[in-house]
Short mmCIF file of C-alpha atoms in Angstrom, two decimals:
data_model
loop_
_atom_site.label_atom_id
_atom_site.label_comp_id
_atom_site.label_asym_id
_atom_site.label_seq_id
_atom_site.Cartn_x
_atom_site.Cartn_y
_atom_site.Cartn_z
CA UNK A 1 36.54 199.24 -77.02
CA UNK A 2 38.48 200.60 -73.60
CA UNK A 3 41.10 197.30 -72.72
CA UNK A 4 42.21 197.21 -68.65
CA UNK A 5 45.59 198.62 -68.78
CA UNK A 6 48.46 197.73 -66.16
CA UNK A 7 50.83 200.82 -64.20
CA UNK A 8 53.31 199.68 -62.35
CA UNK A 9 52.63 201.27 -58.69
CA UNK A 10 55.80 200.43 -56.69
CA UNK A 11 56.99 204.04 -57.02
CA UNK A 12 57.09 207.01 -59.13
CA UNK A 13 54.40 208.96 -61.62
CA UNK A 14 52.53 206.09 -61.87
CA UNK A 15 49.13 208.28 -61.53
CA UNK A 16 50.08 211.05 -64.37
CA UNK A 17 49.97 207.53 -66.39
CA UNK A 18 46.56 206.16 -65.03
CA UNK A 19 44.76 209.92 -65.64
CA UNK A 20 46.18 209.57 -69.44
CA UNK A 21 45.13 205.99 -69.77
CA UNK A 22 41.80 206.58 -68.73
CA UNK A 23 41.28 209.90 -70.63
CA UNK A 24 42.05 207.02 -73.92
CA UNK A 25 39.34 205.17 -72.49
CA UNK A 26 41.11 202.50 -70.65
CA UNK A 27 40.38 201.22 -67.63
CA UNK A 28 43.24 201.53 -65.44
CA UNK A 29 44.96 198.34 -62.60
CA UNK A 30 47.63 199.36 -59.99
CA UNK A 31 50.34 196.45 -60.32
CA UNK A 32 52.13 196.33 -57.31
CA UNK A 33 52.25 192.37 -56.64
CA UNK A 34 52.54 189.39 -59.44
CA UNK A 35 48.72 188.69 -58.40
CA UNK A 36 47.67 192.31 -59.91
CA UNK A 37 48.70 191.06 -63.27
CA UNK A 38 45.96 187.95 -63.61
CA UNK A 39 44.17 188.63 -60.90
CA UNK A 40 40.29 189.90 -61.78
CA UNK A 41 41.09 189.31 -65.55
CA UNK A 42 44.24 189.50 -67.58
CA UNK A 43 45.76 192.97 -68.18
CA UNK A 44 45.82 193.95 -72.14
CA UNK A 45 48.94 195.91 -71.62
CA UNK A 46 51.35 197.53 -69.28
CA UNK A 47 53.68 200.82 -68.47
CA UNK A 48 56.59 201.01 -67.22
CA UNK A 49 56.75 204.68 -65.53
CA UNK A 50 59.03 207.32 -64.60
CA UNK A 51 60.48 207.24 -60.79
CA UNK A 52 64.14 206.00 -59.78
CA UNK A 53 64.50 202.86 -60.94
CA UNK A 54 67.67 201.60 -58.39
CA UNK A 55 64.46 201.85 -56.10
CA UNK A 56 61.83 199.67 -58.91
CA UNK A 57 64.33 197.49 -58.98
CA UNK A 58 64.52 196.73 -55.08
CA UNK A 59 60.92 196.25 -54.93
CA UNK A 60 60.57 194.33 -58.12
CA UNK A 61 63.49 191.56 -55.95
CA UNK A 62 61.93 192.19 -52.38
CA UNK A 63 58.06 191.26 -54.52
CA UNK A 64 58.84 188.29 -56.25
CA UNK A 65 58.42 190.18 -59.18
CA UNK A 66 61.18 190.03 -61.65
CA UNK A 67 59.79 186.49 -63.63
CA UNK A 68 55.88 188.06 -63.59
CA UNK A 69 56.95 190.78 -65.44
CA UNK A 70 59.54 189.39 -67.53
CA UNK A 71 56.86 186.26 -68.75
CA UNK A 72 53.95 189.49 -69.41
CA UNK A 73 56.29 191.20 -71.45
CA UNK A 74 57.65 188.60 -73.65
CA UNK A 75 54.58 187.21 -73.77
CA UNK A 76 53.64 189.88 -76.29
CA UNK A 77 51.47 192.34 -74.47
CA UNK A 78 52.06 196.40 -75.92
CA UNK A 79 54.49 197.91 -73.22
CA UNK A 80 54.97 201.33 -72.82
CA UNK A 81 58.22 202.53 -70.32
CA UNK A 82 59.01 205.90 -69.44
CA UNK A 83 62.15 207.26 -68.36
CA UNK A 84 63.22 204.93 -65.37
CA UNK A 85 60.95 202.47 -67.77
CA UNK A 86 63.19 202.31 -70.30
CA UNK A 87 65.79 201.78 -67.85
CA UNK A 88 64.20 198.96 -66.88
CA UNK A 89 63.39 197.53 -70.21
CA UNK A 90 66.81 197.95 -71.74
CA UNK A 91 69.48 196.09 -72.38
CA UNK A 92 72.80 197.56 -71.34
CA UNK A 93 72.59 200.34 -68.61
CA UNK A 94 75.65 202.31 -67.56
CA UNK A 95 75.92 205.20 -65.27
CA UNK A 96 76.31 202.73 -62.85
CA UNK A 97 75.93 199.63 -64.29
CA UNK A 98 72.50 197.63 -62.96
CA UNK A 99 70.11 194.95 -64.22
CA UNK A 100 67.73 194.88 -66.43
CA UNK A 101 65.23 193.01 -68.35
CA UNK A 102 66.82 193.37 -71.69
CA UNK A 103 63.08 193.70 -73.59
CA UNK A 104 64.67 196.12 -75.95
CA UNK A 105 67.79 196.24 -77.98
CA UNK A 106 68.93 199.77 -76.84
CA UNK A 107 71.76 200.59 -74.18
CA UNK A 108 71.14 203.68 -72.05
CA UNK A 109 72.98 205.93 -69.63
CA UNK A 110 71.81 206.85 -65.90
CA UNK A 111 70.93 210.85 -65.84
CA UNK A 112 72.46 211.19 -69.06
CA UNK A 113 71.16 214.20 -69.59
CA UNK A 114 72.35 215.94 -66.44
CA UNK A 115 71.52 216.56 -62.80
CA UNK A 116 67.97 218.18 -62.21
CA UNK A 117 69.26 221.88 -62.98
CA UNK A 118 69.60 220.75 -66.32
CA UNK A 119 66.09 219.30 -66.86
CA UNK A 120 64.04 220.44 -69.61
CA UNK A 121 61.10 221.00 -71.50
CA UNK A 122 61.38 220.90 -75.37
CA UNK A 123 59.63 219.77 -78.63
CA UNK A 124 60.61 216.91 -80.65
CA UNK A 125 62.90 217.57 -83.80
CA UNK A 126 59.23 216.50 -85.88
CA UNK A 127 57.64 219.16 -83.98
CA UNK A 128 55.29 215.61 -83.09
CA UNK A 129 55.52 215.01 -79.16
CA UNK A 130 55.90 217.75 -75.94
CA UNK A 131 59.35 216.73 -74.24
CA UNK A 132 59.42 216.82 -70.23
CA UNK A 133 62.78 215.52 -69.51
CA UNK A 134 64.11 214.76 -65.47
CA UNK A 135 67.35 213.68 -64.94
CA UNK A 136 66.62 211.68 -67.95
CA UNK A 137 68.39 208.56 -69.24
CA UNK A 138 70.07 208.81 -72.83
CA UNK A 139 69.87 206.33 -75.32
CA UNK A 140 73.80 205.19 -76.47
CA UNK A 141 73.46 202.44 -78.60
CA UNK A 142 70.18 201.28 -81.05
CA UNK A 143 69.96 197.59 -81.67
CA UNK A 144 69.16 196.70 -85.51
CA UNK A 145 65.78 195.52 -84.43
CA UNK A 146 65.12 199.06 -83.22
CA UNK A 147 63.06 201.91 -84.89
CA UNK A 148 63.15 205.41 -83.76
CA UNK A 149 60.01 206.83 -83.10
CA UNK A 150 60.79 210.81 -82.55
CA UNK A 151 64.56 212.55 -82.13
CA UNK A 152 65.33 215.76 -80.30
CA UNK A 153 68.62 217.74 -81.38
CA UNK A 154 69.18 214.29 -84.00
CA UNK A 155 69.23 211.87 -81.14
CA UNK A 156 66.78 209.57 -80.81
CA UNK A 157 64.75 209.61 -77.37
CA UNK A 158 61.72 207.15 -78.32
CA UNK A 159 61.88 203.90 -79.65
CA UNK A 160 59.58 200.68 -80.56
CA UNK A 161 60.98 196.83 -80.78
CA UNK A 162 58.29 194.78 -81.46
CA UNK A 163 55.39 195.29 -78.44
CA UNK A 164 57.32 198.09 -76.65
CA UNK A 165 57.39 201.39 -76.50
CA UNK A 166 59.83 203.14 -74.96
CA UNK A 167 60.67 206.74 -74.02
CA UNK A 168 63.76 208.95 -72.10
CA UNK A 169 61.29 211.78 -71.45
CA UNK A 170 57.79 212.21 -69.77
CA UNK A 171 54.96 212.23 -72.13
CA UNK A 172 52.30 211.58 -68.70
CA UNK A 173 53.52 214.82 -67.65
CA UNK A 174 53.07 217.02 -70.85
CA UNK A 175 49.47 215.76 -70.94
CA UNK A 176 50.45 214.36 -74.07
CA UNK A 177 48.57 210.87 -75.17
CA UNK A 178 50.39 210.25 -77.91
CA UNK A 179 52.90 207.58 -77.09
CA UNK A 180 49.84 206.27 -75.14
CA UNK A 181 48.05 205.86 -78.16
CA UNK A 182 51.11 204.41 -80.36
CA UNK A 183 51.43 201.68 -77.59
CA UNK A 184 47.99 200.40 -76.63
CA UNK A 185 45.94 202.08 -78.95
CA UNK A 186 42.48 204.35 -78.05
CA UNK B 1 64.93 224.29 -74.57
CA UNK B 2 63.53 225.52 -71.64
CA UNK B 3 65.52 224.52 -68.71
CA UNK B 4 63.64 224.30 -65.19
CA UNK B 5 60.33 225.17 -65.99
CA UNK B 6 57.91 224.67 -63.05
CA UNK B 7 56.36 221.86 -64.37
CA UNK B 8 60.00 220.63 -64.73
CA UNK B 9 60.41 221.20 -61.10
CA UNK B 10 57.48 219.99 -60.02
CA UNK B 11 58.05 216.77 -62.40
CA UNK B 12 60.83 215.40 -60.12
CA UNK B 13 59.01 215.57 -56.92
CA UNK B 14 56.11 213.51 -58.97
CA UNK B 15 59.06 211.20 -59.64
CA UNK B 16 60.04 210.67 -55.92
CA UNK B 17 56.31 209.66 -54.92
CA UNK B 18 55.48 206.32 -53.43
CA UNK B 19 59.18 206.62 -51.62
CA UNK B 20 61.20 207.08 -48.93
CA UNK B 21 63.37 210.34 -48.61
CA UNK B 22 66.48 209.18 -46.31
CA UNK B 23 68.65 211.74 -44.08
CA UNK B 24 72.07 210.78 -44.46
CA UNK B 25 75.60 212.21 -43.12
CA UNK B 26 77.87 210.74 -44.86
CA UNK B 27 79.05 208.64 -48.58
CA UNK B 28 78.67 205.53 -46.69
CA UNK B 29 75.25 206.39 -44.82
CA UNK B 30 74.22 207.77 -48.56
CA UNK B 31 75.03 204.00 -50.33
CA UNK B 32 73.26 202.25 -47.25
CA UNK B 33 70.33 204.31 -48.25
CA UNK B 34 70.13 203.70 -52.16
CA UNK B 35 70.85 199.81 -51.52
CA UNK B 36 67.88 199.74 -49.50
CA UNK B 37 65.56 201.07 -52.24
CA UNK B 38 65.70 204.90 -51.11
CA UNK B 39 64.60 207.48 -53.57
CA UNK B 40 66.76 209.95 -52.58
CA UNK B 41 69.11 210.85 -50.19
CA UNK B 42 69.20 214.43 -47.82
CA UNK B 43 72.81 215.44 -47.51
CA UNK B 44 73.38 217.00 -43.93
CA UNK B 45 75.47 217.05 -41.29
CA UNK B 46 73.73 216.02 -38.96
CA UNK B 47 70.57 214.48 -38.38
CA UNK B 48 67.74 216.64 -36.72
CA UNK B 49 68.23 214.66 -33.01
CA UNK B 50 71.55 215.06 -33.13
CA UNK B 51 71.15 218.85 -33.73
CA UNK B 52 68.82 219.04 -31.00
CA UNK B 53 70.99 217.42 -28.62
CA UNK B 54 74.22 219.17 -29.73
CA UNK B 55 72.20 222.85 -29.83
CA UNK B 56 73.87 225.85 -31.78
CA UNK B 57 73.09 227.03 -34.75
CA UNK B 58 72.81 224.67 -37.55
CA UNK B 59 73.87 225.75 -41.02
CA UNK B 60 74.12 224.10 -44.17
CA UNK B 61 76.10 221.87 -44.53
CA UNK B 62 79.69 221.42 -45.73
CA UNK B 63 80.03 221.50 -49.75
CA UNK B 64 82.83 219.11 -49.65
CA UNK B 65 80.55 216.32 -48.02
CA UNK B 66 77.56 217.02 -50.03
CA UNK B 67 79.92 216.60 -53.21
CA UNK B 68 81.07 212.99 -51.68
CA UNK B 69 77.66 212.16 -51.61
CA UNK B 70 76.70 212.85 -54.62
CA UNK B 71 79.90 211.20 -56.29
CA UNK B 72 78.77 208.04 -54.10
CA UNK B 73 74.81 207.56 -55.04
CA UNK B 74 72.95 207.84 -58.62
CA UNK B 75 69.83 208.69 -56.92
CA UNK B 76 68.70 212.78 -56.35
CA UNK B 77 70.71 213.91 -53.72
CA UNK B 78 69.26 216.84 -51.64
CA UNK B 79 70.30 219.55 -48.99
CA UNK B 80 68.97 222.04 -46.24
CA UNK B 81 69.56 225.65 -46.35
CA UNK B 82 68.03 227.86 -43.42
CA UNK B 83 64.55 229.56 -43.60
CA UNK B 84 65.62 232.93 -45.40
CA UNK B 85 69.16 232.38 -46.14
CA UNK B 86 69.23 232.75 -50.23
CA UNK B 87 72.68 233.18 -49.73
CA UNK B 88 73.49 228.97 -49.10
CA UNK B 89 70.52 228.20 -51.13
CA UNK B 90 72.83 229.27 -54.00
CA UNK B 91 75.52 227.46 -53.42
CA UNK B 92 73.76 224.45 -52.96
CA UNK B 93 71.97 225.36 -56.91
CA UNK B 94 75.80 225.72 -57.93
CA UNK B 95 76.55 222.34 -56.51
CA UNK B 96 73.65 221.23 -58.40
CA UNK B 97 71.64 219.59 -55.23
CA UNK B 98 68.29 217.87 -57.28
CA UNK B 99 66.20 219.71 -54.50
CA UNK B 100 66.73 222.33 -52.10
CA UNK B 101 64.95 221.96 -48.65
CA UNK B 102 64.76 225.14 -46.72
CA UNK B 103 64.28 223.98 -43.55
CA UNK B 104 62.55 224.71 -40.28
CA UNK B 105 65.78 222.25 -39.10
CA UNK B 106 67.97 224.29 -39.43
CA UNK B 107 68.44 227.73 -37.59
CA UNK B 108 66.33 230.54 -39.73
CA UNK B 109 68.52 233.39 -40.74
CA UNK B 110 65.84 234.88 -41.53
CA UNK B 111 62.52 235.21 -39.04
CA UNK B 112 60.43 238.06 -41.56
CA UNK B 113 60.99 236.26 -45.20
CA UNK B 114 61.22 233.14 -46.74
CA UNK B 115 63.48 232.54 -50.05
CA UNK B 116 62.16 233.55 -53.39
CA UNK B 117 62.01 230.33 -54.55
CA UNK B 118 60.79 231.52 -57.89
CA UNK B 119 64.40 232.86 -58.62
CA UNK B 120 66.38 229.36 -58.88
CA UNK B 121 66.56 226.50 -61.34
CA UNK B 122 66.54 224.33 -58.48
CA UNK B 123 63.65 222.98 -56.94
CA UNK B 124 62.47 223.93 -53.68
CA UNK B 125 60.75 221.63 -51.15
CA UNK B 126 59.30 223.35 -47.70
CA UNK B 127 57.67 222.06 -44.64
CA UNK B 128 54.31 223.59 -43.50
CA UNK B 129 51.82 222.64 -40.59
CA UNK B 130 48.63 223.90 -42.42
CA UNK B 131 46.85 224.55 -45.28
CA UNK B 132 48.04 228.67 -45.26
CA UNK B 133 51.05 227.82 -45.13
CA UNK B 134 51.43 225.01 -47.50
CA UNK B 135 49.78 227.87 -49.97
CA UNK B 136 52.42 230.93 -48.99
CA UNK B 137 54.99 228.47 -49.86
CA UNK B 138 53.68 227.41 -53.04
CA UNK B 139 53.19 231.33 -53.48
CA UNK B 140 57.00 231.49 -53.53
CA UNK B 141 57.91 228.44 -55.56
CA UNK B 142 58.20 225.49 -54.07
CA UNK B 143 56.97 222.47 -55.97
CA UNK B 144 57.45 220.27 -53.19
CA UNK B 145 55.78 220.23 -49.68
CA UNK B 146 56.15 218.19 -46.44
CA UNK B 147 54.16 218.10 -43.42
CA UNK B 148 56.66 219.39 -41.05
CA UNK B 149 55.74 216.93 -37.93
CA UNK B 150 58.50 217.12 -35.20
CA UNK B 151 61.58 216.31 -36.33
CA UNK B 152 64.42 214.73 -33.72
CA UNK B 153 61.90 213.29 -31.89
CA UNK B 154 61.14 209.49 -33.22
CA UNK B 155 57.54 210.46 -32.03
CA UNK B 156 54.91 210.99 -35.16
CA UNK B 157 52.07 212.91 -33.45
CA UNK B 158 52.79 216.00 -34.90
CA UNK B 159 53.69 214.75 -38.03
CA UNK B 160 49.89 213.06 -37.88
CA UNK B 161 48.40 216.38 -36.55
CA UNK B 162 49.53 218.54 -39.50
CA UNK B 163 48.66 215.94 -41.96
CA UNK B 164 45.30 215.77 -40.77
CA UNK B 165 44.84 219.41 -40.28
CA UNK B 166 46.04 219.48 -44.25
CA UNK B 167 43.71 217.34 -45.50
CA UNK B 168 40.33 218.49 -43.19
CA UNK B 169 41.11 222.16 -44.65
CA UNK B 170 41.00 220.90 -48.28
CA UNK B 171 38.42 219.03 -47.54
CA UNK B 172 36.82 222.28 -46.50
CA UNK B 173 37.69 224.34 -49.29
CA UNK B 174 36.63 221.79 -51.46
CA UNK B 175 32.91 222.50 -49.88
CA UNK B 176 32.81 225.93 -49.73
CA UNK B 177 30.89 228.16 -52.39
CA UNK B 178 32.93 230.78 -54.65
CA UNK B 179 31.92 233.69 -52.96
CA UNK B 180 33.56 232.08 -49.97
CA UNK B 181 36.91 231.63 -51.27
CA UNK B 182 38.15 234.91 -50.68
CA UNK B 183 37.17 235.40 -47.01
CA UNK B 184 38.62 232.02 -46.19
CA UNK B 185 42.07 233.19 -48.33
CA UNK B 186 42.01 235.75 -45.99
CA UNK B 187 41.25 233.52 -42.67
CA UNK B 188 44.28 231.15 -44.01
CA UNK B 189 46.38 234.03 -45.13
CA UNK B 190 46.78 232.22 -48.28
CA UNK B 191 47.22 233.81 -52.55
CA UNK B 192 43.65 233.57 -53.38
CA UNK B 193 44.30 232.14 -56.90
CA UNK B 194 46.20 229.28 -54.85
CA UNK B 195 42.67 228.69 -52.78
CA UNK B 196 40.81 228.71 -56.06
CA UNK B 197 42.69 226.01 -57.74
CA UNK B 198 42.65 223.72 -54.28
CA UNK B 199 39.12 224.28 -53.92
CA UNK B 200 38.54 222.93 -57.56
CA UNK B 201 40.83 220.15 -57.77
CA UNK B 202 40.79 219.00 -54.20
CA UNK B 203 44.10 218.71 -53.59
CA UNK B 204 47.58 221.00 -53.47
CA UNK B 205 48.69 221.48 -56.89
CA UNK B 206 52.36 220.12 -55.51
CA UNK B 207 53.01 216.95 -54.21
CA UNK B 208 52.82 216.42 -50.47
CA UNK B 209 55.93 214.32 -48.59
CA UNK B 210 55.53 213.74 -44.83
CA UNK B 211 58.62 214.41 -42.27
CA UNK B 212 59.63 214.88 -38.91
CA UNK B 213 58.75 212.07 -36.32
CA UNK B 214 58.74 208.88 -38.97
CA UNK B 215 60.54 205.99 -37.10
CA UNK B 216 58.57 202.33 -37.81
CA UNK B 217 57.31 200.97 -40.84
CA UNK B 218 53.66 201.69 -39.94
CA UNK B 219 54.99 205.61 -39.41
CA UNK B 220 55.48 205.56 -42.83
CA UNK B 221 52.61 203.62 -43.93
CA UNK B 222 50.01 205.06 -41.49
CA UNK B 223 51.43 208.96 -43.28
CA UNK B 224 50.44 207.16 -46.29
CA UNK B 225 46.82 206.57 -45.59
CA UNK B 226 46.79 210.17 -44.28
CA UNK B 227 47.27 211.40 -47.37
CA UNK B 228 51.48 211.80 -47.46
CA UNK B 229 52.32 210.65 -51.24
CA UNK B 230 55.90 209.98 -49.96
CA UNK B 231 58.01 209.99 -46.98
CA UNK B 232 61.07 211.38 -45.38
CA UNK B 233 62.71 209.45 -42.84
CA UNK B 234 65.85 211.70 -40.85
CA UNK B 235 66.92 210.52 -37.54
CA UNK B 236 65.13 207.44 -37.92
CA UNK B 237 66.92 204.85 -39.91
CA UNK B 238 70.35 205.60 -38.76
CA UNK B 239 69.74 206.16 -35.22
CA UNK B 240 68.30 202.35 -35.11
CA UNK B 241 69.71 199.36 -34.41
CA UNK B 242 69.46 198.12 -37.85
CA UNK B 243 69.88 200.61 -40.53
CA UNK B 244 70.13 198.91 -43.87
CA UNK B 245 67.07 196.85 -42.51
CA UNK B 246 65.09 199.46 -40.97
CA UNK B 247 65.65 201.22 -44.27
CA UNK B 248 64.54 198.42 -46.68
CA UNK B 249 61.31 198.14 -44.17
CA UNK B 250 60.54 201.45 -44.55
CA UNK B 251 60.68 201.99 -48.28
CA UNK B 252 58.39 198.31 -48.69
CA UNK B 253 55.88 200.63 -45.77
CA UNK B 254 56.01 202.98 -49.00
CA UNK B 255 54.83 201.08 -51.29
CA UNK B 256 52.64 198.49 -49.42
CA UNK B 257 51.25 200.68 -47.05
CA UNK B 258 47.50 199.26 -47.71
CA UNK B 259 48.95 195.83 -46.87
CA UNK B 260 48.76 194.93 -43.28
CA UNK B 261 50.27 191.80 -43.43
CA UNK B 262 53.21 192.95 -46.07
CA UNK B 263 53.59 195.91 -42.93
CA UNK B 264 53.33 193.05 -40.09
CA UNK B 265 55.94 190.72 -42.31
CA UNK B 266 58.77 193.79 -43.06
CA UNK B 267 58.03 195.02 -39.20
CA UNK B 268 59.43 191.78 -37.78
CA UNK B 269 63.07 191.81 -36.06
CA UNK B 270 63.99 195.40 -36.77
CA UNK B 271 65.92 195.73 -33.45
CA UNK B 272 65.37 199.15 -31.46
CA UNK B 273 63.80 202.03 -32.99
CA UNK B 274 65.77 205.37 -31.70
CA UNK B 275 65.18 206.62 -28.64
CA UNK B 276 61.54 209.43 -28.82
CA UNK B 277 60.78 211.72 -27.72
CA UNK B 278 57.43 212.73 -25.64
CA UNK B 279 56.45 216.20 -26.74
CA UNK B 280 54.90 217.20 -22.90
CA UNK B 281 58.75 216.90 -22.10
CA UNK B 282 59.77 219.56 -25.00
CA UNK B 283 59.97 223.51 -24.21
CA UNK B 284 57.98 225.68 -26.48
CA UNK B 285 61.13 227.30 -27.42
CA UNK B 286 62.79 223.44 -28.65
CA UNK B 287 59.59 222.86 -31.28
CA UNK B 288 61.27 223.00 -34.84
CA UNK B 289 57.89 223.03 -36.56
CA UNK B 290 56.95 226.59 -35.29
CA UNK B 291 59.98 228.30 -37.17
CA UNK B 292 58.87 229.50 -40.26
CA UNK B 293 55.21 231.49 -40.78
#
């Protein structure tokens, strides 16, 4: 049974995420204003995707956004953040230091992988999940509460605490449903 | 590891969609930009009015200032090299710029060839006016695009023109039977294997910015709902009255473009636009969009 799945649409790859939701058989709500998450039915889950998240974060303030968000996640709903996503959802950021919603036990690092010249494609150490990595955050710290999904070169880049999923690279991009699958099923 | 595939390249520019591109000449312009919600900022020295006020030839710009701007933002930082010129488009790759523009802005050095875009790690973005020409790019690399509208001039009628003209020819190709792909590669002087794949999917297989002319809110938003999946904004925000505010209006236009009333709200109080221009008052030889082929 498809569920009605939430991508945040303020900026970013939000569509790469909508094609790969509804290739799982999901049915698929743009989330732009705290309205789009109750509105026409509750959503069964939401991502958090890939973009510059200095500029999510603006528009999450300037929206009214920030407590709509923060009440659907902790409210238990599966969450799955990409790259500026995970930004979002962790705890500590540095690189410079901005705010987050703290949904996951993890600190990460703006760009820590390097400026675009120095994005990649890759395979995960388990051979498991295609890596498309942009100016991509790096995890620095894993809370106890924390497991690691998949590692590449030993460090870990995805990780699950409790309804979220959460990953430094781009799996919408490698056409990859995988994490899509681990987080809302389908 | 494979370090800047194509779809690498291309990845970013899907990353910058849904924002607002912001021409900057200077660290503090640059911080204005990213506290207003820009996605990334365009490092030059100065913006495309000013260039066609001052005259010259316009370069790239200065490595020391496009290194003070990327110390001062977290957000991609771009530059402009001129139509041709490989030879600053590698120094800006060895500055590591996020994205390379090589722009009609900007005096060509080169009036026979564009840059081999293939050859860099860097991403490439270039402006075009039509569907050919979005396609030759492509040809050469670029995984980025913008509508080239007129930049300088505050006014967005060309900017609407070659967005329009964009989308009516895929629209067109979209239509037309297989055996008719070739002739009309021909007629748009485009890589056939580049008309194939637009014909199928309906769309460029590179994102699509618009530029040049962008100076409101509904600028932005009305290149939105012609088909623009970002926006860059050069002389506009910084030539205004109210920068950080015209800046934060522009990149809610962005994202709320299908909102009228959001666009009426973030539209209020915005002091002066800058100055336009009225393109019946520009020579032939003073159009920017008609360098490049």
């Amino acid at each position: 049974m498809g569920k009605t799945i939430g991508v945040l649409a303020l900026q970013g790859g939000f569509e790469a995420h909508a094609k790969i939701l509804r290739g799982l058989g999901h049915a698929v709500r743009e989330v732009r204003a705290a309205a789009d998450l109750t509105d026409g039915g509750g959503l069964d889950g939401l991502v958090f995707p890939g973009g510059e998240s200095s500029t999510m974060l603006k528009l999450i303030g300037f929206s009214g956004l920030w407590e709509p968000l923060d009440a659907f996640v902790r409210g238990g709903h599966p969450v799955l953040a990409t790259c500026a996503g995970m930004i979002l959802a962790a705890t500590g950021v540095s690189g410079p230091e901005q705010a987050s919603f703290g949904w996951l036990d993890v600190d990460v690092t703006r760009n820590g992988w390097g400026r675009q010249v120095h994005s990649f494609e890759a395979v995960s150490d388990d051979g498991a999940v295609r890596l498309v990595f942009i100016r991509a955050p790096r995890l620095t710290r894993i809370g106890a509460g924390v497991t690691v999904l998949h590692r590449f070169e030993g460090e870990p880049i995805t990780v699950r605490q409790g309804n979220v999923v959460a990953a430094s690279f781009h799996p919408e991009l490698a056409d990859e449903p995988a994490l899509h699958a681990i987080a809302f099923g389908g | 590891m494979e370090k800047s595939t194509f779809r690498v390249k291309v990845g970013l520019a899907e990353m910058l969609k849904g924002g607002v591109i912001m021409d900057v000449v200077n660290a503090e312009q640059a911080r204005i930009a990213e506290d207003a919600g820009a996605t990334a900022v365009m490092a030059l020295e100065r913006v495309p009015a000013q260039i066609r006020k001052d005259g010259g030839v316009a370069r790239a710009s200065d490595p020391e200032m496009i290194q003070a701007i990327q110390k001062t933002v977290n957000i991609p930082v771009m530059a402009k090299c001129r139509i041709g010129h490989f030879m600053e488009a590698r120094i800006l790759e060895a500055l590591e710029v996020d994205f390379i523009d090589e722009s009609e802005v900007l005096t060509p050095a080169d009036e026979e060839f564009h840059i081999d875009k293939h050859g860099f790690k860097t991403p490439f973005v270039c402006g075009c006016t039509d569907l050919g020409e979005a396609l030759r790019r492509i040809g050469e690399g670029a995984a980025m695009l913008r509508t080239k509208g007129e930049a300088g001039t505050g006014n967005i009628v060309e900017g609407v023109r070659h967005l329009r003209t964009l989308r009516t020819q895929i629209r067109r190709l979209s239509v037309l039977g297989h055996e008719e792909l070739m002739t009309e590669a021909k007629k748009l002087g485009a890589p056939y294997a580049l008309v194939e794949e637009v014909a199928k999917a309906g769309k460029l297989p590179v994102p699509n910015f618009a530029a040049g002319g962008i100076a409101t809110p509904a600028d932005a938003a009305l290149c939105m709902a012609l088909g623009a999946e970002a926006v860059f904004v050069g002389s506009g925000i910084f030539l205004s009255d109210d920068p950080a505010r015209r800046a934060r209006a522009i990149v809610e236009a962005a994202t709320y473009w299908e909102d009228p009333k959001r666009l009426a709200e973030v539209s209020k109080g915005l002091g002066a636009a800058m100055a336009g221009i009225e393109m019946g008052t520009l020579n032939e030889s003073d159009r920017l969009a008609k360098r490049g082929w």
